[in-house]
mmCIF file of C-alpha atoms and ligand atoms in Angstrom:
data_model
loop_
_atom_site.group_PDB
_atom_site.id
_atom_site.type_symbol
_atom_site.label_atom_id
_atom_site.label_comp_id
_atom_site.label_asym_id
_atom_site.label_seq_id
_atom_site.Cartn_x
_atom_site.Cartn_y
_atom_site.Cartn_z
ATOM 1 C CA UNK A 1 -116.746 -222.399 110.094
ATOM 2 C CA UNK A 2 -119.817 -224.050 110.635
ATOM 3 C CA UNK A 3 -120.600 -226.391 107.428
ATOM 4 C CA UNK A 4 -123.978 -228.391 107.578
ATOM 5 C CA UNK A 5 -123.853 -231.175 106.836
ATOM 6 C CA UNK A 6 -126.615 -230.334 103.517
ATOM 7 C CA UNK A 7 -124.266 -227.790 102.517
ATOM 8 C CA UNK A 8 -121.869 -230.089 102.740
ATOM 9 C CA UNK A 9 -123.301 -232.265 100.660
ATOM 10 C CA UNK A 10 -124.045 -229.238 98.217
ATOM 11 C CA UNK A 11 -121.192 -228.784 98.038
ATOM 12 C CA UNK A 12 -119.790 -232.151 96.589
ATOM 13 C CA UNK A 13 -123.284 -232.258 94.507
ATOM 14 C CA UNK A 14 -121.397 -229.273 92.564
ATOM 15 C CA UNK A 15 -117.539 -230.017 92.291
ATOM 16 C CA UNK A 16 -118.919 -233.864 91.050
ATOM 17 C CA UNK A 17 -120.763 -231.759 88.387
ATOM 18 C CA UNK A 18 -117.803 -229.811 87.522
ATOM 19 C CA UNK A 19 -116.073 -232.896 86.951
ATOM 20 C CA UNK A 20 -118.271 -234.807 85.643
ATOM 21 C CA UNK A 21 -120.209 -232.065 82.889
ATOM 22 C CA UNK A 22 -116.615 -231.229 80.293
ATOM 23 C CA UNK A 23 -116.585 -235.418 80.034
ATOM 24 C CA UNK A 24 -120.689 -235.589 79.430
ATOM 25 C CA UNK A 25 -120.781 -232.763 76.966
ATOM 26 C CA UNK A 26 -117.314 -234.637 75.384
ATOM 27 C CA UNK A 27 -119.050 -238.191 75.043
ATOM 28 C CA UNK A 28 -120.415 -238.536 71.106
ATOM 29 C CA UNK A 29 -124.630 -239.256 71.104
ATOM 30 C CA UNK A 30 -125.986 -242.633 71.154
ATOM 31 C CA UNK A 31 -126.506 -243.550 67.355
ATOM 32 C CA UNK A 32 -129.893 -245.109 67.453
ATOM 33 C CA UNK A 33 -129.973 -248.816 65.773
ATOM 34 C CA UNK A 34 -132.547 -248.207 63.738
ATOM 35 C CA UNK A 35 -134.165 -251.635 63.836
ATOM 36 C CA UNK A 36 -135.628 -254.227 65.752
ATOM 37 C CA UNK A 37 -134.525 -256.843 67.898
ATOM 38 C CA UNK A 38 -133.340 -260.732 66.979
ATOM 39 C CA UNK A 39 -136.941 -262.118 66.848
ATOM 40 C CA UNK A 40 -137.630 -264.933 69.627
ATOM 41 C CA UNK A 41 -139.401 -266.411 73.312
ATOM 42 C CA UNK A 42 -138.357 -269.664 74.908
ATOM 43 C CA UNK A 43 -140.202 -271.662 77.415
ATOM 44 C CA UNK A 44 -140.892 -275.090 78.377
ATOM 45 C CA UNK A 45 -143.652 -277.713 78.076
ATOM 46 C CA UNK A 46 -142.486 -280.286 80.842
ATOM 47 C CA UNK A 47 -138.597 -281.583 79.575
ATOM 48 C CA UNK A 48 -139.720 -279.753 76.532
ATOM 49 C CA UNK A 49 -137.470 -276.379 75.412
ATOM 50 C CA UNK A 50 -139.422 -274.161 72.811
ATOM 51 C CA UNK A 51 -138.397 -271.583 71.054
ATOM 52 C CA UNK A 52 -140.980 -269.582 69.279
ATOM 53 C CA UNK A 53 -139.361 -267.955 65.958
ATOM 54 C CA UNK A 54 -140.534 -264.700 64.801
ATOM 55 C CA UNK A 55 -140.575 -264.714 60.581
ATOM 56 C CA UNK A 56 -141.366 -261.111 60.015
ATOM 57 C CA UNK A 57 -145.342 -259.433 58.893
ATOM 58 C CA UNK A 58 -146.703 -259.140 56.328
ATOM 59 C CA UNK A 59 -148.870 -255.459 55.923
ATOM 60 C CA UNK A 60 -151.077 -254.367 53.427
ATOM 61 C CA UNK A 61 -154.852 -252.400 52.143
ATOM 62 C CA UNK A 62 -157.165 -254.384 54.043
ATOM 63 C CA UNK A 63 -159.384 -255.586 50.955
ATOM 64 C CA UNK A 64 -163.076 -255.501 50.873
ATOM 65 C CA UNK A 65 -163.526 -259.755 51.360
ATOM 66 C CA UNK A 66 -161.547 -259.424 53.443
ATOM 67 C CA UNK A 67 -163.453 -261.384 56.220
ATOM 68 C CA UNK A 68 -166.036 -262.914 53.667
ATOM 69 C CA UNK A 69 -169.407 -262.338 55.744
ATOM 70 C CA UNK A 70 -169.340 -259.811 57.593
ATOM 71 C CA UNK A 71 -169.414 -256.400 55.961
ATOM 72 C CA UNK A 72 -165.518 -253.974 55.810
ATOM 73 C CA UNK A 73 -167.174 -251.550 58.218
ATOM 74 C CA UNK A 74 -167.291 -254.633 61.408
ATOM 75 C CA UNK A 75 -163.545 -254.992 60.131
ATOM 76 C CA UNK A 76 -162.288 -251.877 60.624
ATOM 77 C CA UNK A 77 -164.148 -251.262 64.099
ATOM 78 C CA UNK A 78 -162.280 -254.147 65.840
ATOM 79 C CA UNK A 79 -159.526 -253.512 64.018
ATOM 80 C CA UNK A 80 -160.010 -250.446 65.739
ATOM 81 C CA UNK A 81 -160.799 -252.064 68.614
ATOM 82 C CA UNK A 82 -157.456 -253.325 68.785
ATOM 83 C CA UNK A 83 -155.659 -250.298 68.135
ATOM 84 C CA UNK A 84 -154.928 -251.752 64.826
ATOM 85 C CA UNK A 85 -155.064 -248.560 61.972
ATOM 86 C CA UNK A 86 -158.741 -248.653 59.657
ATOM 87 C CA UNK A 87 -158.622 -250.450 55.879
ATOM 88 C CA UNK A 88 -155.081 -252.056 56.959
ATOM 89 C CA UNK A 89 -154.575 -255.713 57.785
ATOM 90 C CA UNK A 90 -150.888 -256.569 59.281
ATOM 91 C CA UNK A 91 -150.052 -260.556 59.452
ATOM 92 C CA UNK A 92 -147.301 -261.872 61.341
ATOM 93 C CA UNK A 93 -145.361 -265.078 60.669
ATOM 94 C CA UNK A 94 -144.510 -267.447 64.106
ATOM 95 C CA UNK A 95 -143.068 -270.987 63.083
ATOM 96 C CA UNK A 96 -142.071 -273.126 66.699
ATOM 97 C CA UNK A 97 -138.739 -275.034 67.028
ATOM 98 C CA UNK A 98 -139.098 -278.059 70.439
ATOM 99 C CA UNK A 99 -136.119 -279.431 71.576
ATOM 100 C CA UNK A 100 -136.679 -282.983 73.481
ATOM 101 C CA UNK A 101 -132.999 -282.956 73.598
ATOM 102 C CA UNK A 102 -132.736 -286.071 72.065
ATOM 103 C CA UNK A 103 -134.541 -284.240 68.792
ATOM 104 C CA UNK A 104 -135.062 -280.628 67.810
ATOM 105 C CA UNK A 105 -138.376 -279.968 65.892
ATOM 106 C CA UNK A 106 -139.502 -277.050 63.329
ATOM 107 C CA UNK A 107 -142.607 -276.559 63.196
ATOM 108 C CA UNK A 108 -143.596 -274.805 59.925
ATOM 109 C CA UNK A 109 -140.979 -272.741 58.180
ATOM 110 C CA UNK A 110 -142.274 -268.808 57.556
ATOM 111 C CA UNK A 111 -142.246 -267.407 54.277
ATOM 112 C CA UNK A 112 -138.770 -267.797 52.817
ATOM 113 C CA UNK A 113 -136.164 -265.870 51.026
ATOM 114 C CA UNK A 114 -138.124 -265.136 48.055
ATOM 115 C CA UNK A 115 -140.159 -263.328 49.471
ATOM 116 C CA UNK A 116 -140.977 -259.597 48.165
ATOM 117 C CA UNK A 117 -138.162 -256.968 48.456
ATOM 118 C CA UNK A 118 -138.818 -254.656 51.151
ATOM 119 C CA UNK A 119 -141.753 -256.937 53.289
ATOM 120 C CA UNK A 120 -140.212 -257.168 56.186
ATOM 121 C CA UNK A 121 -141.004 -261.293 56.083
ATOM 122 C CA UNK A 122 -138.602 -264.408 55.458
ATOM 123 C CA UNK A 123 -137.147 -263.770 58.792
ATOM 124 C CA UNK A 124 -137.367 -267.138 59.931
ATOM 125 C CA UNK A 125 -133.310 -267.887 59.479
ATOM 126 C CA UNK A 126 -131.943 -264.764 60.998
ATOM 127 C CA UNK A 127 -133.739 -264.428 63.674
ATOM 128 C CA UNK A 128 -133.757 -268.748 64.208
ATOM 129 C CA UNK A 129 -128.910 -268.517 64.328
ATOM 130 C CA UNK A 130 -129.879 -265.498 67.234
ATOM 131 C CA UNK A 131 -131.152 -268.089 68.881
ATOM 132 C CA UNK A 132 -128.298 -270.229 69.084
ATOM 133 C CA UNK A 133 -130.001 -272.598 66.273
ATOM 134 C CA UNK A 134 -128.028 -273.811 64.209
ATOM 135 C CA UNK A 135 -130.406 -275.190 60.896
ATOM 136 C CA UNK A 136 -128.100 -277.828 60.351
ATOM 137 C CA UNK A 137 -128.971 -279.399 63.966
ATOM 138 C CA UNK A 138 -132.714 -279.673 63.202
ATOM 139 C CA UNK A 139 -133.526 -283.228 62.558
ATOM 140 C CA UNK A 140 -137.775 -283.444 62.188
ATOM 141 C CA UNK A 141 -139.378 -280.285 60.286
ATOM 142 C CA UNK A 142 -143.345 -280.358 60.698
ATOM 143 C CA UNK A 143 -145.832 -278.806 58.138
ATOM 144 C CA UNK A 144 -148.944 -277.877 58.738
ATOM 145 C CA UNK A 145 -150.528 -276.845 55.891
ATOM 146 C CA UNK A 146 -148.978 -276.237 52.244
ATOM 147 C CA UNK A 147 -149.898 -272.796 52.831
ATOM 148 C CA UNK A 148 -146.769 -270.290 50.777
ATOM 149 C CA UNK A 149 -145.880 -268.468 54.571
ATOM 150 C CA UNK A 150 -145.260 -271.726 56.406
ATOM 151 C CA UNK A 151 -143.571 -273.548 53.741
ATOM 152 C CA UNK A 152 -141.743 -271.193 51.865
ATOM 153 C CA UNK A 153 -138.729 -271.545 54.450
ATOM 154 C CA UNK A 154 -137.629 -274.809 53.795
ATOM 155 C CA UNK A 155 -135.876 -273.555 50.694
ATOM 156 C CA UNK A 156 -132.772 -270.916 50.815
ATOM 157 C CA UNK A 157 -132.844 -268.299 48.630
ATOM 158 C CA UNK A 158 -130.532 -270.208 45.781
ATOM 159 C CA UNK A 159 -133.090 -273.247 45.881
ATOM 160 C CA UNK A 160 -131.440 -275.465 48.165
ATOM 161 C CA UNK A 161 -132.728 -277.227 51.027
ATOM 162 C CA UNK A 162 -132.672 -274.326 54.414
ATOM 163 C CA UNK A 163 -132.720 -277.342 56.598
ATOM 164 C CA UNK A 164 -130.540 -280.212 54.985
ATOM 165 C CA UNK A 165 -130.146 -282.874 57.957
ATOM 166 C CA UNK A 166 -133.942 -282.773 58.769
ATOM 167 C CA UNK A 167 -136.828 -284.897 57.526
ATOM 168 C CA UNK A 168 -139.833 -283.636 55.989
ATOM 169 C CA UNK A 169 -143.005 -284.483 57.615
ATOM 170 C CA UNK A 170 -146.149 -283.247 55.143
ATOM 171 C CA UNK A 171 -149.628 -283.684 55.970
ATOM 172 C CA UNK A 172 -150.786 -286.163 53.538
ATOM 173 C CA UNK A 173 -154.317 -284.821 52.547
ATOM 174 C CA UNK A 174 -152.008 -281.486 52.197
ATOM 175 C CA UNK A 175 -149.698 -284.108 49.838
ATOM 176 C CA UNK A 176 -152.632 -285.201 47.718
ATOM 177 C CA UNK A 177 -154.243 -281.799 47.293
ATOM 178 C CA UNK A 178 -151.762 -279.428 46.915
ATOM 179 C CA UNK A 179 -149.507 -282.402 44.051
ATOM 180 C CA UNK A 180 -152.829 -282.765 42.557
ATOM 181 C CA UNK A 181 -152.543 -282.080 38.602
ATOM 182 C CA UNK A 182 -156.526 -282.585 39.030
ATOM 183 C CA UNK A 183 -156.900 -280.153 41.454
ATOM 184 C CA UNK A 184 -154.184 -277.047 39.772
ATOM 185 C CA UNK A 185 -156.193 -277.663 36.641
ATOM 186 C CA UNK A 186 -159.429 -277.209 37.762
ATOM 187 C CA UNK A 187 -158.641 -274.188 40.139
ATOM 188 C CA UNK A 188 -159.814 -270.460 39.243
ATOM 189 C CA UNK A 189 -156.749 -269.058 37.314
ATOM 190 C CA UNK A 190 -156.169 -266.588 40.335
ATOM 191 C CA UNK A 191 -156.351 -270.058 42.932
ATOM 192 C CA UNK A 192 -153.353 -271.441 41.295
ATOM 193 C CA UNK A 193 -150.652 -269.910 42.754
ATOM 194 C CA UNK A 194 -150.690 -271.918 45.493
ATOM 195 C CA UNK A 195 -150.776 -275.391 44.032
ATOM 196 C CA UNK A 196 -147.475 -273.767 41.673
ATOM 197 C CA UNK A 197 -145.177 -272.757 45.039
ATOM 198 C CA UNK A 198 -146.362 -276.154 46.270
ATOM 199 C CA UNK A 199 -144.763 -277.471 43.282
ATOM 200 C CA UNK A 200 -141.262 -274.926 43.250
ATOM 201 C CA UNK A 201 -140.824 -275.944 47.008
ATOM 202 C CA UNK A 202 -141.750 -279.858 46.822
ATOM 203 C CA UNK A 203 -140.243 -280.006 43.044
ATOM 204 C CA UNK A 204 -137.312 -282.761 44.457
ATOM 205 C CA UNK A 205 -139.067 -284.286 47.436
ATOM 206 C CA UNK A 206 -141.438 -286.331 45.957
ATOM 207 C CA UNK A 207 -139.492 -289.582 47.442
ATOM 208 C CA UNK A 208 -137.826 -287.692 50.634
ATOM 209 C CA UNK A 209 -140.746 -286.045 52.356
ATOM 210 C CA UNK A 210 -142.642 -288.460 54.454
ATOM 211 C CA UNK A 211 -146.869 -288.140 54.588
ATOM 212 C CA UNK A 212 -148.316 -288.213 58.122
ATOM 213 C CA UNK A 213 -152.567 -288.845 58.840
ATOM 214 C CA UNK A 214 -153.832 -286.673 62.124
ATOM 215 C CA UNK A 215 -153.407 -288.353 65.839
ATOM 216 C CA UNK A 216 -150.388 -289.616 64.835
ATOM 217 C CA UNK A 217 -147.006 -288.457 67.374
ATOM 218 C CA UNK A 218 -145.094 -287.054 64.517
ATOM 219 C CA UNK A 219 -142.319 -286.156 66.729
ATOM 220 C CA UNK A 220 -141.295 -286.100 70.257
ATOM 221 C CA UNK A 221 -143.607 -284.569 71.700
ATOM 222 C CA UNK A 222 -145.276 -283.615 68.968
ATOM 223 C CA UNK A 223 -149.184 -284.873 67.898
ATOM 224 C CA UNK A 224 -150.519 -284.543 64.815
ATOM 225 C CA UNK A 225 -154.533 -283.164 65.006
ATOM 226 C CA UNK A 226 -156.182 -283.191 62.216
ATOM 227 C CA UNK A 227 -158.484 -279.824 61.594
ATOM 228 C CA UNK A 228 -159.038 -279.367 58.173
ATOM 229 C CA UNK A 229 -161.313 -276.298 56.860
ATOM 230 C CA UNK A 230 -158.520 -273.309 56.367
ATOM 231 C CA UNK A 231 -157.310 -276.258 53.822
ATOM 232 C CA UNK A 232 -158.354 -279.608 53.455
ATOM 233 C CA UNK A 233 -155.296 -281.028 55.284
ATOM 234 C CA UNK A 234 -154.673 -278.487 57.468
ATOM 235 C CA UNK A 235 -153.281 -279.636 60.950
ATOM 236 C CA UNK A 236 -152.551 -279.009 64.101
ATOM 237 C CA UNK A 237 -150.834 -279.889 67.160
ATOM 238 C CA UNK A 238 -150.553 -280.955 70.978
ATOM 239 C CA UNK A 239 -146.758 -280.641 73.192
ATOM 240 C CA UNK A 240 -147.320 -282.633 75.314
ATOM 241 C CA UNK A 241 -144.161 -283.350 78.291
ATOM 242 C CA UNK A 242 -145.032 -285.957 81.042
ATOM 243 C CA UNK A 243 -148.810 -284.192 82.935
ATOM 244 C CA UNK A 244 -148.477 -281.121 80.919
ATOM 245 C CA UNK A 245 -149.391 -279.634 77.530
ATOM 246 C CA UNK A 246 -150.640 -277.283 75.368
ATOM 247 C CA UNK A 247 -151.533 -276.669 71.647
ATOM 248 C CA UNK A 248 -150.269 -275.450 68.104
ATOM 249 C CA UNK A 249 -152.976 -274.570 66.493
ATOM 250 C CA UNK A 250 -151.911 -273.460 62.885
ATOM 251 C CA UNK A 251 -154.274 -271.087 61.337
ATOM 252 C CA UNK A 252 -157.012 -272.074 63.409
ATOM 253 C CA UNK A 253 -157.624 -268.012 63.410
ATOM 254 C CA UNK A 254 -155.739 -265.639 61.793
ATOM 255 C CA UNK A 255 -155.098 -262.350 64.165
ATOM 256 C CA UNK A 256 -156.693 -263.840 67.622
ATOM 257 C CA UNK A 257 -158.901 -260.224 68.390
ATOM 258 C CA UNK A 258 -160.572 -261.292 65.512
ATOM 259 C CA UNK A 259 -161.107 -264.385 64.812
ATOM 260 C CA UNK A 260 -161.669 -266.262 68.668
ATOM 261 C CA UNK A 261 -163.108 -263.175 69.721
ATOM 262 C CA UNK A 262 -165.424 -263.639 66.452
ATOM 263 C CA UNK A 263 -165.023 -267.720 65.896
ATOM 264 C CA UNK A 264 -168.310 -267.043 63.187
ATOM 265 C CA UNK A 265 -166.624 -265.085 60.456
ATOM 266 C CA UNK A 266 -165.147 -266.291 57.803
ATOM 267 C CA UNK A 267 -161.581 -265.482 56.769
ATOM 268 C CA UNK A 268 -160.919 -264.826 52.832
ATOM 269 C CA UNK A 269 -158.010 -267.374 52.892
ATOM 270 C CA UNK A 270 -160.384 -270.110 54.811
ATOM 271 C CA UNK A 271 -161.046 -272.470 51.294
ATOM 272 C CA UNK A 272 -164.000 -274.482 53.365
ATOM 273 C CA UNK A 273 -165.294 -271.910 55.273
ATOM 274 C CA UNK A 274 -167.853 -273.911 56.967
ATOM 275 C CA UNK A 275 -165.850 -276.605 57.971
ATOM 276 C CA UNK A 276 -162.562 -274.275 59.129
ATOM 277 C CA UNK A 277 -165.875 -272.139 60.942
ATOM 278 C CA UNK A 278 -167.279 -275.463 62.509
ATOM 279 C CA UNK A 279 -163.798 -276.549 63.957
ATOM 280 C CA UNK A 280 -162.261 -273.593 64.759
ATOM 281 C CA UNK A 281 -165.282 -273.698 67.567
ATOM 282 C CA UNK A 282 -164.731 -277.482 68.348
ATOM 283 C CA UNK A 283 -160.939 -276.806 68.338
ATOM 284 C CA UNK A 284 -161.012 -273.455 70.977
ATOM 285 C CA UNK A 285 -163.586 -275.411 73.371
ATOM 286 C CA UNK A 286 -160.942 -277.848 73.887
ATOM 287 C CA UNK A 287 -158.109 -275.110 74.518
ATOM 288 C CA UNK A 288 -160.094 -273.529 76.814
ATOM 289 C CA UNK A 289 -162.004 -276.785 79.097
ATOM 290 C CA UNK A 290 -158.370 -276.613 80.067
ATOM 291 C CA UNK A 291 -158.170 -273.464 79.267
ATOM 292 C CA UNK A 292 -154.220 -274.482 77.464
ATOM 293 C CA UNK A 293 -151.979 -272.322 76.504
ATOM 294 C CA UNK A 294 -152.205 -271.985 72.913
ATOM 295 C CA UNK A 295 -149.390 -271.286 70.298
ATOM 296 C CA UNK A 296 -150.932 -269.742 67.458
ATOM 297 C CA UNK A 297 -148.648 -269.249 63.987
ATOM 298 C CA UNK A 298 -150.356 -264.999 63.177
ATOM 299 C CA UNK A 299 -151.035 -264.261 66.755
ATOM 300 C CA UNK A 300 -148.956 -260.898 67.645
ATOM 301 C CA UNK A 301 -145.166 -261.890 68.843
ATOM 302 C CA UNK A 302 -144.654 -263.875 71.206
ATOM 303 C CA UNK A 303 -147.602 -265.808 69.583
ATOM 304 C CA UNK A 304 -148.781 -267.879 72.467
ATOM 305 C CA UNK A 305 -151.370 -267.094 74.889
ATOM 306 C CA UNK A 306 -154.202 -269.001 77.305
ATOM 307 C CA UNK A 307 -157.604 -269.507 76.025
ATOM 308 C CA UNK A 308 -161.054 -268.705 77.646
ATOM 309 C CA UNK A 309 -164.249 -268.615 76.844
ATOM 310 C CA UNK A 310 -165.713 -264.571 76.401
ATOM 311 C CA UNK A 311 -168.431 -262.901 74.998
ATOM 312 C CA UNK A 312 -169.424 -265.331 72.371
ATOM 313 C CA UNK A 313 -166.392 -266.588 71.931
ATOM 314 C CA UNK A 314 -163.023 -266.640 72.908
ATOM 315 C CA UNK A 315 -160.184 -264.240 74.038
ATOM 316 C CA UNK A 316 -156.564 -265.133 74.299
ATOM 317 C CA UNK A 317 -154.380 -263.963 76.841
ATOM 318 C CA UNK A 318 -150.821 -263.206 76.063
ATOM 319 C CA UNK A 319 -148.049 -264.400 77.982
ATOM 320 C CA UNK A 320 -145.956 -262.781 80.110
ATOM 321 C CA UNK A 321 -142.401 -261.936 79.149
ATOM 322 C CA UNK A 322 -140.855 -264.190 81.698
ATOM 323 C CA UNK A 323 -136.587 -263.512 81.802
ATOM 324 C CA UNK A 324 -136.718 -267.623 82.600
ATOM 325 C CA UNK A 325 -137.566 -270.759 81.091
HETATM 326 ZN ZN1 LIG B 1 -150.868 -268.941 57.318
#
C-alpha cells in the first residue's frame, strides 16, 4: 500500500475532525456578555502612575443652541465628520487618579449615584474598584469646578462621603461663586439647580474643604492653573514628575472633535463664553507648543491625547492602548 504524505495528512485531519465534532456540537453556545467591560486606563508620567476612570456617558437630543454662535446644521456637519449621529449628542466623563507612591489623588468625581435611572453615568465607584483602587485609600480629592458632573461623586447614594479619608480641595473662586446666596438669588430660575446641587454636595463640608488658588501645587505632582470662563473658578492642572509633564484640561473643551477643532465655538455650558474661548486658545497654544499629552474630562475614552495645531484650531490625537505602563 502506497500511502502518500498528502493522503496520510488528510486521513489524520479527518479522524481529528471525527473525534472533535461531537464534543463541539455538545458544547453550549457562549452567552453574550450583554454589558461593557470596566472602564479604566493606566499610564505613567515620570514616577507618577495615572489612571483614567470612566464615569459613563450621557446621550440626549442635540439642543438648537448647544453651540451658541453657530447653526445647528454646522454642529450636525461636525458630528457627521466624527461619525456621530446627527441631532444627538453624547457626553462622556473621565476623572483621573494620580498615584505618587506616597499620596493617591483623584481629580474630579463624576456624576455620582444620584444620576437618573437608565442613564449610564455614576460609574466611577465601580470602575475605580475594578481598577484596583479602594475609595478608602484616596488621600486627596481635587475638584476642578462645581458643575454636577464633577462634584456629584463626592457623595454616596445614602449621602455619605464617597472618599471618607480624603482631604477635599476646591478652587477658592468656585466656592465663593457657587456658595454665595446673593449669586443664587440673582441667577435665572433655570440656573438655580447648579447652586442647589453645590449646597447638597457640600452641605456640611464648609469647615472641612481646603480652598486653593491657581498656580499652587495641590497634591504631589499636581499643580493648579486657573482657566476661568467655563465657570468663574474653573481650574486645569499640570501633572509633572522630573522632566515629564502633561496637562489635565478639565472642561477647556467638551468633545475635542467639536471644540478643539473649532476653538471659537461657544458651548452652551460655558458661563462666560468670550473668556472661555480666550482661555481655550491660550491653553491649547501652550499644549501644542510642546505637543503635550492632555487628559480631557469629556474626551472619548481613554480621554487622553496629544495636541497640535491643525487648520484654524487644534487636533487631539488619542493615545494608543498600551499593554504596559
Ligand atoms: Zn464637565
